[in-house]
Amino acid sequence: MKELILVINAGSSSIKFQLFENEPSDPITLYKGLIDGIYVDPKFVAKDAADNKLADEKLPADLPKSHDSALRHLLAWLQPHIHGRKIAAIGHRVLHGGLKYSEPVVVTPEVFAILEEFIPLGPLHQPHNLTPIRILNDLMPGVPQVACFDTAFHTAQPDLHKLYALPLEFTEKEHIYRYGFHGLSYTYIASALEELDAKSAAGHTVVCHLGNGSSASAVKGGKCQATTMGFTALEGLPMGTRTGSIDAGVVLHLMNNLKMDAQQIEDLLYKKSGLLGLSGISSDMRELHASTSPRAKLAVDFFTYSISRNVASLAASMQGFDALVFTAGIGENDNIARADICARLKWLGVEIDLAANNIRSGEPRKISTANSKIAVWIIPTNEELVIARAAANSVA
Ligand code: ADP
């Protein structure tokens, strides 16, 4: 009987899961789902690989509202669905591996202690990523748990590209580096591009991961050279509700002259800005495209302008590029944004076939013209598969 691999992606109020069958070629999805509203009104949804709903239920009201209850509920649901098969390993999405972890790691008590030290670097995510590791260690003792980091891919950046121009001794003491995020998505894209277009994958690629959170990375021969997110996932491209890069002097102004406190500034920069803040309408690209408001257009224009500017900057970090890849919710689905970004990059030799760009498909596809100097790809990302592969490797 083939062994199973469980993938857990836990946040402050939700746990996403995917169960894979550990095929020798590549893990295959059996079930996936989500428990959300963990601390309010917890709800469990599970689907099979073809998206058929298998469960859609509230957790019993008498259970304590906690990650522990949510994970117990998930394991109880899985039990009759796995027909006595063994969960051989569990892979976890973990925000931060610092500069220490450039690869996934099996979590021992020593590793767990190191990962806890990274909590100040990602206080909104890291504790919630670590909680299920601790709980599942108790519930399923002896099953290897593998931490897969959003930062790991970016540890390959040259040291120069990890710096801010702060006093060097301060940077080193306080660990204020450009860590970068979305690394699991970039890992997947690098591996997929190698299969789809080995020539581009061996060369210089700019990958745009455009979703609710957005970033872009320069990737050379499959390794990260530079990325738009930095010390936190606030830097870089404008996002659904996040500012992206902003003059740090603005933050000083908010504190010193407008007397805003840290919580108010955090709310402004993380939750009220980006596409939502500019448009005053929505953080969702679909709603912005559907709107006739000039502010919706302004938000979309700022987004595509910022991305094109950052793509050129990332290309400069590698002295040029051969391929451009779009991925994540907007990158995969938004033909309007893609066309606009590519039009702004025409001067660099980017030319797409508009008809190919307009085709809706969940498959990877090339949308550049035969004459384009730059190969342009749409590649649906699959972060869970990257985690499942790493967990499977731990028991290979
Ligand atoms: P997350 O960062 O939460 O994983 P996703 O990668 O799922 O986000 O991206 C979510 C975003 O993708 C939505 O906010 C929406 O703006 C965008 N999106 C999804 N489908 C479409 C579509 N068909 N057209 C345009 N934008 C889309």
mmCIF file with all atom_site columns, C-alpha atoms and ligand atoms in Angstrom, residues 209-213 283-286 289 328-330 333-334 360, ligand 1:
data_model
loop_
_atom_site.group_PDB
_atom_site.id
_atom_site.type_symbol
_atom_site.label_atom_id
_atom_site.label_alt_id
_atom_site.label_comp_id
_atom_site.label_asym_id
_atom_site.label_entity_id
_atom_site.label_seq_id
_atom_site.pdbx_PDB_ins_code
_atom_site.Cartn_x
_atom_site.Cartn_y
_atom_site.Cartn_z
_atom_site.occupancy
_atom_site.B_iso_or_equiv
_atom_site.pdbx_formal_charge
_atom_site.auth_seq_id
_atom_site.auth_comp_id
_atom_site.auth_asym_id
_atom_site.auth_atom_id
_atom_site.pdbx_PDB_model_num
ATOM   1  C CA  . HIS A 1 209 ? 3.768   35.797 -8.266  1.00 0.00 ? 209 HIS A CA  1
ATOM   2  C CA  . LEU A 1 210 ? 0.683   38.028 -8.307  1.00 0.00 ? 210 LEU A CA  1
ATOM   3  C CA  . GLY A 1 211 ? -2.074  37.147 -5.825  1.00 0.00 ? 211 GLY A CA  1
ATOM   4  C CA  . ASN A 1 212 ? -3.522  38.819 -2.735  1.00 0.00 ? 212 ASN A CA  1
ATOM   5  C CA  . GLY A 1 213 ? 0.098   39.048 -1.724  1.00 0.00 ? 213 GLY A CA  1
ATOM   6  C CA  . SER A 1 283 ? -8.728  44.434 -3.217  1.00 0.00 ? 283 SER A CA  1
ATOM   7  C CA  . ASP A 1 284 ? -9.977  41.972 -5.828  1.00 0.00 ? 284 ASP A CA  1
ATOM   8  C CA  . MET A 1 285 ? -8.850  42.543 -9.399  1.00 0.00 ? 285 MET A CA  1
ATOM   9  C CA  . ARG A 1 286 ? -12.081 41.059 -10.774 1.00 0.00 ? 286 ARG A CA  1
ATOM   10 C CA  . HIS A 1 289 ? -12.004 45.386 -13.821 1.00 0.00 ? 289 HIS A CA  1
ATOM   11 C CA  . ALA A 1 328 ? -0.819  32.968 -8.648  1.00 0.00 ? 328 ALA A CA  1
ATOM   12 C CA  . GLY A 1 329 ? -4.424  34.267 -8.681  1.00 0.00 ? 329 GLY A CA  1
ATOM   13 C CA  . ILE A 1 330 ? -3.870  37.406 -10.773 1.00 0.00 ? 330 ILE A CA  1
ATOM   14 C CA  . ASN A 1 333 ? -6.170  34.395 -14.425 1.00 0.00 ? 333 ASN A CA  1
ATOM   15 C CA  . ASP A 1 334 ? -6.031  38.089 -15.230 1.00 0.00 ? 334 ASP A CA  1
ATOM   16 C CA  . ARG A 1 360 ? -8.675  30.590 -20.168 1.00 0.00 ? 360 ARG A CA  1
HETATM 17 P P1  . ADP B 2 .   ? -3.345  34.440 -2.109  1.00 0.00 ? 1   ADP B P1  1
HETATM 18 O O1  . ADP B 2 .   ? -2.215  35.418 -2.114  1.00 0.00 ? 1   ADP B O1  1
HETATM 19 O O2  . ADP B 2 .   ? -4.373  34.694 -1.047  1.00 0.00 ? 1   ADP B O2  1
HETATM 20 O O3  . ADP B 2 .   ? -2.940  32.981 -2.260  1.00 0.00 ? 1   ADP B O3  1
HETATM 21 P P2  . ADP B 2 .   ? -4.354  34.106 -4.788  1.00 0.00 ? 1   ADP B P2  1
HETATM 22 O O4  . ADP B 2 .   ? -3.080  33.712 -5.435  1.00 0.00 ? 1   ADP B O4  1
HETATM 23 O O5  . ADP B 2 .   ? -5.439  33.076 -4.696  1.00 0.00 ? 1   ADP B O5  1
HETATM 24 O O6  . ADP B 2 .   ? -4.151  34.803 -3.412  1.00 0.00 ? 1   ADP B O6  1
HETATM 25 O O7  . ADP B 2 .   ? -4.929  35.350 -5.616  1.00 0.00 ? 1   ADP B O7  1
HETATM 26 C C1  . ADP B 2 .   ? -6.145  35.960 -5.235  1.00 0.00 ? 1   ADP B C1  1
HETATM 27 C C2  . ADP B 2 .   ? -6.411  37.123 -6.171  1.00 0.00 ? 1   ADP B C2  1
HETATM 28 O O8  . ADP B 2 .   ? -6.411  36.657 -7.533  1.00 0.00 ? 1   ADP B O8  1
HETATM 29 C C3  . ADP B 2 .   ? -7.811  37.728 -5.989  1.00 0.00 ? 1   ADP B C3  1
HETATM 30 O O9  . ADP B 2 .   ? -7.808  38.719 -5.036  1.00 0.00 ? 1   ADP B O9  1
HETATM 31 C C4  . ADP B 2 .   ? -8.110  38.291 -7.356  1.00 0.00 ? 1   ADP B C4  1
HETATM 32 O O10 . ADP B 2 .   ? -7.722  39.636 -7.383  1.00 0.00 ? 1   ADP B O10 1
HETATM 33 C C5  . ADP B 2 .   ? -7.231  37.512 -8.312  1.00 0.00 ? 1   ADP B C5  1
HETATM 34 N N1  . ADP B 2 .   ? -8.001  36.720 -9.270  1.00 0.00 ? 1   ADP B N1  1
HETATM 35 C C6  . ADP B 2 .   ? -8.472  35.477 -9.139  1.00 0.00 ? 1   ADP B C6  1
HETATM 36 N N2  . ADP B 2 .   ? -9.155  35.099 -10.244 1.00 0.00 ? 1   ADP B N2  1
HETATM 37 C C7  . ADP B 2 .   ? -9.094  36.135 -11.095 1.00 0.00 ? 1   ADP B C7  1
HETATM 38 C C8  . ADP B 2 .   ? -9.592  36.381 -12.417 1.00 0.00 ? 1   ADP B C8  1
HETATM 39 N N3  . ADP B 2 .   ? -10.291 35.466 -13.068 1.00 0.00 ? 1   ADP B N3  1
HETATM 40 N N4  . ADP B 2 .   ? -9.326  37.568 -12.986 1.00 0.00 ? 1   ADP B N4  1
HETATM 41 C C9  . ADP B 2 .   ? -8.615  38.495 -12.307 1.00 0.00 ? 1   ADP B C9  1
HETATM 42 N N5  . ADP B 2 .   ? -8.111  38.330 -11.092 1.00 0.00 ? 1   ADP B N5  1
HETATM 43 C C10 . ADP B 2 .   ? -8.353  37.171 -10.480 1.00 0.00 ? 1   ADP B C10 1
#
